[in-house]
Amino acid sequence: MLTTQEPHLQPDISRRAHWLNHLERHASALPDRAALRFGEVTVTWSRLRDRVHALADALARRGVRYGDRVALVMGNRPEFIEVLLAANVLGAIAVPLNFRLTGPEAAYILDDAGVRLIIVDEIGAPVIAAARSELICDLRTVTTAAGDPSHELYDDLLAEHGPRHEPVDVPEASPALIMYTSGTTGRPKGVVLTHLNLQAQALTIVRAFCLGGEEEVNLVASPLFHIGALGSVIPTILVGGTVVVMPTGSFDAAELLILLEREGVTTLFLVPTQWQIVCDDPSIGERDLSRLRVTSWGAAPATATLLRTMAVAFPDAVNIALFGQTEMTGVTCVLAGEDAVRKLGSVGKPVQSVSVRVVDGDMNDVGPGEAGEIVYRGPGLMLGYWNKPDATRDSFGGGWFHSGDIVRVDGEGYYYVVDRAKDMIISGGENIYCAEVENALAEHPNIAEVSLIGRAHRVWGETPVAFVVLRDPKNELDIDSLRSWASSSIARYKLPTQLELVAALPKNASGKVLKGVLREGSAMPYPPRRLQV
């Protein structure tokens, strides 16, 4: 690790191809152009560079070093991006957490990652307060919220005087982020993403969106703790454009349309549910959206009706579907707008930087039109799962990363997802792993057996449905009481919205629950009683 302060002895620092050097370049070449916009606040490139280094200095004075983990639980705001960059300046690893987690869920992640310091805002503070009693690690907390005397203030860190951090060489192969995803076994797994991974994702989006330069304006309306949101921020930083951050809150289509017009937004990613709400908003015809070049979507399927509606609502924009997963730093396949309706249901074709095979259980390539697991290689592929060598080894069987997605390929080379080997529900763009929820619900004193499936939902795409066998049928269980009981251990967005009380779960000869039977509702050996919120 290079820590000398003589610039002429730092050739490696100067040649690194990652967002730290992009920040330095833009601060020098575009000092007064907007890097971040948040409401009425504009942070120029030079101001962003200064704030990032001031924060890095303060973190270094508090003992943060190369390889340490710095967590953040925050809503969408410029400080989120500042924390990521400042941690990386020191060679530390940023760990974003979902602010919807419960205390126990957050505590597990913080302890698993061995977090040294965490930065929160008023949205994330309650999560950490709830987690603190269960934490094993000694956690130092900084807050952006004034008036909290129990923690250091973010602004005080930026303003304090003291020794500067020594320059640190951060190789492209070193970790930049740990993004936690819910695990199929019920425990979250930390996906370790390197600076090379982030750069590969940035170049993928630059190609897919045909990004130009500093004239690009990306609106971030998705939560920044998602790889999908960061996947649009990083390429915008690469080209020197402006990132407009939409505040966290209930999704407001009218406010989004105002931002699109006022900020001259050129690129925007939303999940299909959000696009439908935007297209239905009566104010859409009142806005000048001619600068919007790219509308993109993913995380859930879009209907032909929605795609046609988007084409009418945004006639000057190219509509692009994105498909991938956190372990690949986001995007692995792209479906261009001109094919969206003709190839409805397809996730498109693999991007240029990703090698893809579709294989059977013995790693043999399957034939055209046959179903198999899609496996990957490429520069976007994660370093591995944090603290989980067995899971990492299992995911790389045969020298390829096993996605868990079952796909088929048509005669023109378009990919279609036909099943998810990893038992997962996608509700409103959020991934919900069934095993995690099932493990939590199984702790209920009156639940003998439980199985979770996803059911189609008009607004959210899918919604979790719990099939439950009661220990004592005389003791009734309703959906409201179940959700209330479980809300202390799992985040609300993971809670089932429907409860079906059954006499038995359908199983095969080895005792495995037949979720296909639950989904289809056919050949059910019992009459379910349906309860929903």
Coordinates of C-alpha atoms in Angstrom, one line a residue:
M1 CA 0.0 0.0 0.0
L2 CA 1.4 3.4 -1.1
T3 CA 1.1 6.1 1.6
T4 CA 3.9 8.5 0.8
Q5 CA 2.8 12.1 0.2
E6 CA 5.3 12.9 -2.6
P7 CA 3.1 13.0 -5.8
H8 CA 6.0 11.8 -8.0
L9 CA 6.2 8.6 -6.0
Q10 CA 2.5 7.7 -6.6
P11 CA 2.2 6.5 -10.2
D12 CA -0.2 3.8 -9.4
I13 CA -2.6 6.2 -7.7
S14 CA -2.6 8.4 -10.8
R15 CA -3.4 5.7 -13.3
R16 CA -6.2 3.9 -11.4
A17 CA -9.4 3.5 -13.5
H18 CA -12.2 4.0 -10.9
W19 CA -14.6 6.6 -9.6
L20 CA -12.1 8.1 -7.2
N21 CA -9.9 9.3 -10.1
H22 CA -13.1 10.3 -12.1
L23 CA -14.0 12.6 -9.1
E24 CA -10.5 14.2 -9.2
R25 CA -10.6 14.6 -12.9
H26 CA -14.0 16.3 -13.0
A27 CA -13.1 18.5 -10.0
S28 CA -10.2 19.8 -12.0
A29 CA -11.8 20.0 -15.5
L30 CA -15.4 20.8 -14.5
P31 CA -15.1 22.5 -11.1
D32 CA -18.2 24.6 -11.3
R33 CA -20.5 22.2 -13.0
A34 CA -23.2 20.4 -10.9
A35 CA -22.2 16.9 -9.7
L36 CA -25.2 16.4 -7.4
R37 CA -28.6 18.1 -7.2
F38 CA -31.0 17.6 -4.3
G39 CA -33.9 19.9 -4.0
E40 CA -32.5 23.4 -4.0
V41 CA -29.0 22.2 -3.1
T42 CA -26.3 22.0 -5.8
V43 CA -23.0 20.3 -5.1
T44 CA -20.4 21.1 -7.8
W45 CA -17.6 18.8 -8.7
S46 CA -15.0 20.8 -6.9
R47 CA -17.2 21.1 -3.8
L48 CA -17.9 17.3 -3.9
R49 CA -14.2 16.6 -4.0
D50 CA -13.5 18.9 -1.1
R51 CA -16.4 17.4 1.0
V52 CA -15.3 13.8 0.2
H53 CA -11.7 14.4 1.3
A54 CA -12.8 16.4 4.4
L55 CA -14.9 13.4 5.4
A56 CA -12.1 10.9 4.6
D57 CA -9.8 13.0 6.8
A58 CA -12.2 12.8 9.7
L59 CA -12.8 9.1 9.2
A60 CA -9.0 8.5 9.2
R61 CA -8.7 10.4 12.4
R62 CA -11.2 8.1 13.9
G63 CA -9.2 5.1 13.0
V64 CA -10.7 4.0 9.7
R65 CA -8.1 2.3 7.6
Y66 CA -7.6 0.3 4.4
G67 CA -10.0 -2.7 4.3
D68 CA -12.2 -1.5 7.2
R69 CA -15.9 -1.5 6.8
V70 CA -17.9 1.7 7.0
A71 CA -21.7 1.2 7.0
L72 CA -24.5 3.7 6.2
V73 CA -28.2 3.6 6.7
M74 CA -29.7 6.6 5.0
G75 CA -32.4 7.7 2.7
N76 CA -31.7 9.2 -0.7
R77 CA -29.5 12.3 -0.2
P78 CA -26.1 13.6 -1.4
E79 CA -24.4 12.5 1.8
F80 CA -25.0 8.9 0.8
I81 CA -22.8 9.3 -2.2
E82 CA -20.2 11.3 -0.3
V83 CA -19.9 8.5 2.3
L84 CA -19.3 5.9 -0.4
L85 CA -16.6 7.9 -2.0
A86 CA -14.9 9.0 1.3
A87 CA -14.7 5.4 2.6
N88 CA -13.2 4.3 -0.7
V89 CA -10.6 7.2 -0.7
L90 CA -9.2 5.5 2.4
G91 CA -9.4 2.0 0.8
A92 CA -12.2 1.2 3.2
I93 CA -15.3 -0.8 2.1
A94 CA -18.7 0.9 2.2
V95 CA -21.6 -1.3 3.4
P96 CA -25.1 0.2 2.5
L97 CA -28.0 -1.1 4.5
N98 CA -31.7 -1.1 3.7
F99 CA -33.3 1.4 6.0
R100 CA -36.4 -0.8 6.1
L101 CA -34.7 -3.6 8.0
T102 CA -35.6 -4.5 11.5
G103 CA -33.1 -4.1 14.4
P104 CA -32.2 -7.8 14.4
E105 CA -31.8 -7.9 10.6
A106 CA -29.5 -4.9 10.7
A107 CA -27.5 -6.2 13.7
Y108 CA -26.7 -9.5 11.9
I109 CA -25.3 -7.6 8.9
L110 CA -23.3 -5.1 11.0
D111 CA -21.8 -8.0 13.0
D112 CA -21.2 -10.2 9.9
A113 CA -19.4 -7.4 8.1
G114 CA -17.4 -6.3 11.3
V115 CA -18.4 -2.7 10.7
R116 CA -16.2 -0.2 12.5
L117 CA -18.2 3.0 12.0
I118 CA -21.7 3.8 10.7
I119 CA -23.3 6.9 9.4
V120 CA -27.1 7.4 9.6
D121 CA -29.7 10.1 9.0
E122 CA -33.1 10.6 10.6
I123 CA -34.5 7.7 8.5
G124 CA -31.8 5.2 9.4
A125 CA -31.3 6.2 13.0
P126 CA -34.3 4.2 14.4
V127 CA -33.0 1.0 12.6
I128 CA -29.6 1.3 14.4
A129 CA -31.2 2.2 17.7
A130 CA -33.2 -1.0 17.4
A131 CA -30.1 -3.0 16.4
R132 CA -27.8 -1.7 19.1
S133 CA -28.9 -4.0 21.9
E134 CA -28.2 -7.1 19.8
L135 CA -24.8 -5.9 18.4
I136 CA -21.6 -7.8 19.1
C137 CA -19.3 -5.3 17.4
D138 CA -18.4 -2.0 19.0
L139 CA -20.1 0.5 16.7
R140 CA -19.2 4.2 16.4
T141 CA -22.1 6.3 15.0
V142 CA -22.2 9.5 13.1
T143 CA -25.5 11.2 12.2
T144 CA -26.6 13.9 9.7
A145 CA -29.5 14.8 12.0
A146 CA -28.9 17.9 14.1
G147 CA -30.1 17.7 17.7
D148 CA -28.9 14.2 18.4
P149 CA -26.4 14.6 21.3
S150 CA -25.7 10.9 21.5
H151 CA -23.7 10.7 18.2
E152 CA -21.2 12.8 16.4
L153 CA -22.6 15.2 13.8
Y154 CA -21.7 14.7 10.1
D155 CA -21.3 18.4 9.5
D156 CA -18.9 18.6 12.5
L157 CA -16.7 16.0 10.9
L158 CA -16.6 18.0 7.7
A159 CA -15.7 21.2 9.5
E160 CA -13.1 19.9 12.0
H161 CA -9.4 20.6 11.7
G162 CA -6.7 18.0 12.1
P163 CA -4.2 15.9 10.3
R164 CA -5.0 15.0 6.7
H165 CA -5.2 11.4 5.6
E166 CA -2.1 10.0 3.8
P167 CA -2.8 9.2 0.1
V168 CA -3.8 5.5 -0.3
D169 CA -3.4 3.5 -3.5
V170 CA -6.6 1.7 -4.1
P171 CA -6.1 -1.0 -6.7
E172 CA -9.0 -1.8 -9.1
A173 CA -9.2 -5.3 -7.7
S174 CA -9.8 -4.2 -4.1
P175 CA -13.3 -4.2 -2.6
A176 CA -15.3 -1.0 -2.8
L177 CA -18.8 -2.2 -1.6
I178 CA -20.4 -5.0 0.3
M179 CA -24.1 -5.2 -0.8
Y180 CA -26.1 -7.5 1.3
T181 CA -28.8 -9.6 -0.3
S182 CA -31.2 -11.9 1.4
G183 CA -30.0 -15.5 1.3
T184 CA -31.9 -18.6 0.2
T185 CA -31.1 -20.2 3.5
G186 CA -32.6 -17.3 5.5
R187 CA -29.4 -15.4 6.3
P188 CA -28.2 -12.4 4.2
K189 CA -25.1 -12.7 2.2
G190 CA -22.6 -9.9 1.6
V191 CA -21.8 -9.5 -2.1
V192 CA -18.2 -8.1 -2.3
L193 CA -17.9 -5.8 -5.3
T194 CA -14.6 -4.4 -6.4
H195 CA -13.7 -1.1 -8.1
L196 CA -13.2 -3.1 -11.3
N197 CA -16.7 -4.4 -10.9
L198 CA -18.1 -0.9 -10.6
Q199 CA -16.1 0.3 -13.6
A200 CA -17.4 -2.6 -15.7
Q201 CA -21.0 -1.8 -14.7
A202 CA -20.4 1.9 -15.6
L203 CA -19.1 1.0 -19.0
T204 CA -22.0 -1.4 -19.6
I205 CA -24.5 1.5 -19.0
V206 CA -22.5 4.0 -21.0
R207 CA -22.8 1.6 -24.0
A208 CA -26.4 0.7 -23.4
F209 CA -27.6 4.3 -22.9
C210 CA -25.1 5.8 -25.3
L211 CA -24.1 8.3 -22.6
G212 CA -22.3 11.4 -23.8
G213 CA -20.6 13.6 -21.3
E214 CA -21.2 16.3 -18.8
E215 CA -24.6 17.2 -20.4
E216 CA -26.1 13.9 -19.1
V217 CA -28.5 14.3 -16.2
N218 CA -29.6 11.1 -14.3
L219 CA -32.5 11.1 -11.9
V220 CA -32.2 8.6 -9.0
A221 CA -35.7 7.7 -7.8
S222 CA -34.9 4.2 -6.5
P223 CA -33.3 3.7 -3.1
L224 CA -29.5 4.2 -3.2
F225 CA -28.9 1.1 -1.1
H226 CA -30.0 -0.9 -4.2
I227 CA -27.4 -1.9 -6.9
G228 CA -29.9 -0.7 -9.5
A229 CA -29.7 2.9 -8.2
L230 CA -25.9 2.8 -7.7
G231 CA -25.6 1.3 -11.2
S232 CA -27.0 4.5 -12.7
V233 CA -25.0 6.8 -10.4
I234 CA -21.5 5.3 -11.2
P235 CA -21.7 5.7 -15.0
T236 CA -23.0 9.3 -14.6
I237 CA -19.9 10.0 -12.4
L238 CA -17.7 8.4 -15.0
V239 CA -18.9 10.8 -17.8
G240 CA -19.0 13.8 -15.6
G241 CA -22.8 14.3 -15.7
T242 CA -25.2 15.4 -13.0
V243 CA -26.9 13.1 -10.6
V244 CA -30.3 14.4 -9.4
V245 CA -31.3 12.7 -6.2
M246 CA -35.0 12.3 -5.5
P247 CA -35.7 12.4 -1.7
T248 CA -36.9 9.3 0.0
G249 CA -40.6 9.1 0.6
S250 CA -43.8 7.7 -0.9
F251 CA -43.5 7.6 -4.7
D252 CA -45.0 10.8 -6.1
A253 CA -45.4 10.7 -9.9
A254 CA -46.3 14.4 -10.1
E255 CA -43.2 15.4 -8.2
L256 CA -41.1 13.2 -10.4
L257 CA -42.5 14.7 -13.5
I258 CA -41.7 18.2 -12.2
L259 CA -38.1 17.1 -11.5
L260 CA -37.8 15.6 -15.0
E261 CA -38.7 18.9 -16.6
R262 CA -37.0 21.3 -14.2
E263 CA -33.7 19.4 -14.2
G264 CA -33.6 18.5 -17.8
V265 CA -33.2 14.8 -17.0
T266 CA -31.8 12.6 -19.8
T267 CA -31.9 9.1 -18.2
L268 CA -34.2 7.5 -15.7
F269 CA -34.6 4.0 -14.3
L270 CA -37.9 2.9 -12.6
V271 CA -39.5 -0.4 -11.9
P272 CA -42.6 -1.2 -14.0
T273 CA -45.0 -0.4 -11.2
Q274 CA -43.5 3.1 -10.9
W275 CA -43.7 3.7 -14.7
Q276 CA -47.4 2.7 -14.7
I277 CA -48.0 5.3 -11.9
V278 CA -46.1 8.0 -13.9
C279 CA -47.9 7.3 -17.1
D280 CA -51.3 7.4 -15.3
D281 CA -50.5 10.8 -13.8
P282 CA -52.8 13.5 -15.3
S283 CA -50.0 16.2 -15.3
I284 CA -47.8 14.2 -17.7
G285 CA -49.1 16.1 -20.7
E286 CA -48.2 19.4 -19.1
R287 CA -44.5 18.8 -18.9
D288 CA -41.7 19.4 -21.4
L289 CA -39.9 16.1 -21.3
S290 CA -38.0 16.4 -24.6
R291 CA -34.6 16.0 -22.9
L292 CA -35.4 12.6 -21.6
R293 CA -33.4 10.3 -23.9
V294 CA -33.6 7.0 -22.1
T295 CA -36.4 5.4 -20.1
S296 CA -35.3 2.1 -18.5
W297 CA -36.9 -0.5 -16.3
G298 CA -36.2 -3.8 -14.7
A299 CA -36.5 -5.9 -11.5
A300 CA -40.0 -7.1 -12.6
P301 CA -41.8 -7.9 -15.9
A302 CA -43.6 -5.1 -17.9
T303 CA -46.8 -5.7 -19.8
A304 CA -47.2 -4.9 -23.5
T305 CA -49.8 -2.3 -22.5
L306 CA -47.4 -0.5 -20.3
L307 CA -44.7 -0.5 -22.9
R308 CA -47.0 0.9 -25.5
T309 CA -48.2 3.5 -23.0
M310 CA -44.6 4.5 -22.3
A311 CA -43.9 4.9 -26.0
V312 CA -46.8 7.4 -26.3
A313 CA -45.9 9.2 -23.1
F314 CA -42.2 9.5 -23.9
P315 CA -42.0 9.7 -27.7
D316 CA -38.4 11.1 -27.7
A317 CA -37.0 8.5 -25.4
V318 CA -35.5 5.0 -26.1
N319 CA -37.0 2.4 -23.8
I320 CA -34.5 -0.1 -22.5
A321 CA -35.0 -3.1 -20.2
L322 CA -32.2 -4.1 -17.9
F323 CA -31.7 -7.6 -16.3
G324 CA -29.0 -8.9 -13.9
Q325 CA -28.2 -9.3 -10.3
T326 CA -26.1 -7.9 -7.5
E327 CA -23.4 -10.6 -7.8
M328 CA -22.8 -9.3 -11.4
T329 CA -22.8 -5.7 -10.2
G330 CA -26.1 -5.2 -11.9
V331 CA -26.7 -5.5 -15.6
T332 CA -26.0 -8.7 -17.6
C333 CA -28.7 -8.5 -20.3
V334 CA -30.3 -5.6 -22.2
L335 CA -33.5 -5.5 -24.3
A336 CA -33.6 -2.5 -26.7
G337 CA -36.8 -0.6 -27.0
E338 CA -37.5 -1.6 -30.6
D339 CA -37.7 -5.2 -29.4
A340 CA -39.7 -4.6 -26.2
V341 CA -43.1 -5.5 -27.6
R342 CA -42.0 -7.9 -30.3
K343 CA -40.0 -9.9 -27.7
L344 CA -42.3 -9.3 -24.8
G345 CA -41.2 -11.3 -21.7
S346 CA -37.6 -11.5 -22.9
V347 CA -34.7 -10.0 -20.8
G348 CA -32.8 -9.3 -24.0
K349 CA -29.3 -10.3 -25.0
P350 CA -26.2 -10.5 -22.9
V351 CA -24.1 -7.3 -22.9
Q352 CA -20.7 -7.3 -24.6
S353 CA -18.6 -7.6 -21.5
V354 CA -20.4 -10.7 -20.1
S355 CA -19.8 -14.3 -21.2
V356 CA -22.9 -16.5 -20.8
R357 CA -23.8 -20.2 -21.0
V358 CA -27.1 -21.9 -20.4
V359 CA -26.4 -25.3 -18.8
D360 CA -27.9 -28.4 -17.2
G361 CA -27.1 -29.7 -13.8
D362 CA -23.9 -31.3 -15.1
M363 CA -22.6 -28.1 -16.7
N364 CA -23.5 -29.3 -20.3
D365 CA -24.8 -26.7 -22.6
V366 CA -28.5 -27.1 -23.4
G367 CA -30.0 -26.8 -26.9
P368 CA -31.9 -23.8 -28.3
G369 CA -35.3 -23.4 -26.7
E370 CA -34.4 -25.8 -23.8
A371 CA -34.4 -24.6 -20.2
G372 CA -31.2 -24.4 -18.2
E373 CA -29.4 -22.3 -15.7
I374 CA -27.7 -19.1 -16.9
V375 CA -24.1 -19.0 -15.8
Y376 CA -21.7 -16.0 -16.1
R377 CA -18.2 -14.8 -16.4
G378 CA -17.0 -11.2 -16.8
P379 CA -15.4 -8.2 -15.2
G380 CA -18.6 -7.4 -13.3
L381 CA -18.5 -10.7 -11.4
M382 CA -18.3 -10.2 -7.6
L383 CA -15.2 -11.1 -5.6
G384 CA -17.3 -13.5 -3.5
Y385 CA -19.6 -13.6 -0.5
W386 CA -18.2 -11.9 2.6
N387 CA -17.3 -14.4 5.3
K388 CA -18.9 -17.2 3.4
P389 CA -16.2 -19.3 1.6
D390 CA -18.5 -22.3 1.2
A391 CA -21.3 -20.2 -0.5
T392 CA -18.7 -18.6 -2.7
R393 CA -17.2 -21.9 -3.7
D394 CA -20.7 -23.4 -4.4
S395 CA -21.7 -20.4 -6.6
F396 CA -18.6 -20.9 -8.8
G397 CA -19.1 -24.5 -9.7
G398 CA -17.3 -25.5 -12.9
G399 CA -15.5 -22.1 -13.1
W400 CA -18.7 -20.1 -13.9
F401 CA -20.9 -18.1 -11.6
H402 CA -24.3 -19.8 -11.1
S403 CA -27.0 -17.2 -11.2
G404 CA -29.9 -19.4 -10.0
D405 CA -32.0 -18.1 -12.9
I406 CA -33.5 -20.8 -15.3
V407 CA -33.7 -19.4 -18.8
R408 CA -34.3 -20.5 -22.4
V409 CA -32.9 -18.8 -25.6
D410 CA -35.0 -18.4 -28.7
G411 CA -33.7 -18.7 -32.3
E412 CA -32.7 -15.1 -32.5
G413 CA -30.6 -15.2 -29.3
Y414 CA -33.1 -13.5 -27.0
Y415 CA -33.1 -14.8 -23.4
Y416 CA -36.3 -15.6 -21.4
V417 CA -36.4 -16.3 -17.6
V418 CA -38.7 -19.3 -17.1
D419 CA -38.1 -19.9 -13.4
R420 CA -36.0 -18.8 -10.4
A421 CA -33.9 -21.6 -8.9
K422 CA -33.3 -19.4 -6.0
D423 CA -36.7 -19.2 -4.3
M424 CA -37.4 -15.5 -4.6
I425 CA -40.3 -13.1 -4.9
I426 CA -40.0 -9.7 -6.5
S427 CA -42.5 -7.2 -5.0
G428 CA -42.3 -3.6 -6.1
G429 CA -38.7 -4.1 -7.2
E430 CA -37.6 -5.5 -3.8
N431 CA -36.2 -9.1 -3.6
I432 CA -37.9 -11.3 -1.0
Y433 CA -36.3 -14.7 -0.4
C434 CA -38.9 -17.2 0.8
A435 CA -36.6 -19.1 3.1
E436 CA -35.8 -16.0 5.2
V437 CA -39.5 -15.2 5.7
E438 CA -40.4 -18.8 6.3
N439 CA -37.7 -19.2 9.0
A440 CA -39.1 -16.1 10.7
L441 CA -42.8 -17.1 10.5
A442 CA -41.9 -20.7 11.7
E443 CA -41.1 -19.2 15.1
H444 CA -44.7 -18.3 15.7
P445 CA -46.0 -20.4 18.6
N446 CA -49.1 -21.6 16.7
I447 CA -47.5 -22.3 13.3
A448 CA -46.5 -26.0 12.7
E449 CA -45.5 -25.5 9.0
V450 CA -45.3 -22.6 6.7
S451 CA -44.5 -22.1 3.0
L452 CA -44.2 -18.8 1.1
I453 CA -44.9 -18.2 -2.5
G454 CA -45.4 -15.1 -4.7
R455 CA -48.8 -14.3 -6.2
A456 CA -49.4 -11.8 -9.0
H457 CA -50.4 -8.3 -7.9
R458 CA -51.7 -5.5 -10.0
V459 CA -49.6 -2.8 -8.5
W460 CA -46.5 -4.5 -7.0
G461 CA -46.0 -7.3 -9.6
E462 CA -45.9 -10.0 -6.9
T463 CA -47.0 -10.1 -3.3
P464 CA -45.9 -12.7 -0.6
V465 CA -48.6 -15.3 0.3
A466 CA -48.1 -17.6 3.4
F467 CA -49.6 -21.1 3.5
V468 CA -49.8 -22.1 7.1
V469 CA -50.5 -25.3 9.0
L470 CA -51.6 -24.4 12.5
R471 CA -50.4 -26.3 15.6
D472 CA -53.8 -26.0 17.2
P473 CA -56.6 -25.2 14.7
K474 CA -58.8 -24.1 17.7
N475 CA -56.5 -21.1 18.1
E476 CA -57.3 -18.8 15.2
L477 CA -54.6 -16.9 13.3
D478 CA -55.4 -14.0 11.1
I479 CA -53.2 -12.0 8.7
D480 CA -53.1 -8.8 10.7
S481 CA -52.0 -10.5 13.9
L482 CA -49.4 -12.5 12.0
R483 CA -48.0 -9.4 10.3
S484 CA -47.9 -7.6 13.7
W485 CA -46.1 -10.5 15.4
A486 CA -43.5 -10.9 12.6
S487 CA -42.8 -7.2 12.1
S488 CA -40.3 -7.2 14.9
S489 CA -38.0 -9.7 13.1
I490 CA -38.4 -9.0 9.4
A491 CA -38.9 -5.8 7.4
R492 CA -42.4 -4.9 6.6
Y493 CA -42.0 -5.2 2.8
K494 CA -41.2 -8.9 3.3
L495 CA -44.3 -9.6 5.3
P496 CA -47.0 -11.7 3.7
T497 CA -50.1 -9.8 2.6
Q498 CA -52.2 -13.0 2.3
L499 CA -52.5 -15.9 4.6
E500 CA -54.0 -19.3 3.6
L501 CA -54.7 -21.7 6.5
V502 CA -54.4 -25.3 5.3
A503 CA -54.7 -28.7 6.8
A504 CA -51.4 -29.9 5.2
L505 CA -48.8 -28.7 2.7
P506 CA -48.4 -30.7 -0.5
K507 CA -45.1 -32.6 -0.5
N508 CA -43.2 -35.0 -2.7
A509 CA -41.9 -38.4 -1.6
S510 CA -38.8 -36.8 0.0
G511 CA -40.9 -34.4 2.0
K512 CA -40.1 -31.3 0.0
V513 CA -43.0 -28.8 -0.3
L514 CA -44.4 -28.7 -3.8
K515 CA -44.6 -24.9 -4.3
G516 CA -45.8 -25.4 -7.9
V517 CA -49.0 -26.9 -6.5
L518 CA -49.3 -24.0 -4.1
R519 CA -48.9 -21.5 -7.0
E520 CA -51.3 -23.3 -9.3
G521 CA -53.8 -24.1 -6.6
S522 CA -54.5 -27.4 -8.4
A523 CA -54.6 -30.9 -6.9
M524 CA -54.7 -29.3 -3.5
P525 CA -55.5 -32.0 -0.8
Y526 CA -57.3 -29.5 1.4
P527 CA -59.6 -26.5 1.2
P528 CA -57.6 -23.4 2.0
R529 CA -59.1 -20.5 4.0
R530 CA -57.8 -17.2 2.5
L531 CA -57.1 -14.2 4.7
Q532 CA -55.5 -11.0 3.4
V533 CA -54.8 -7.4 4.4

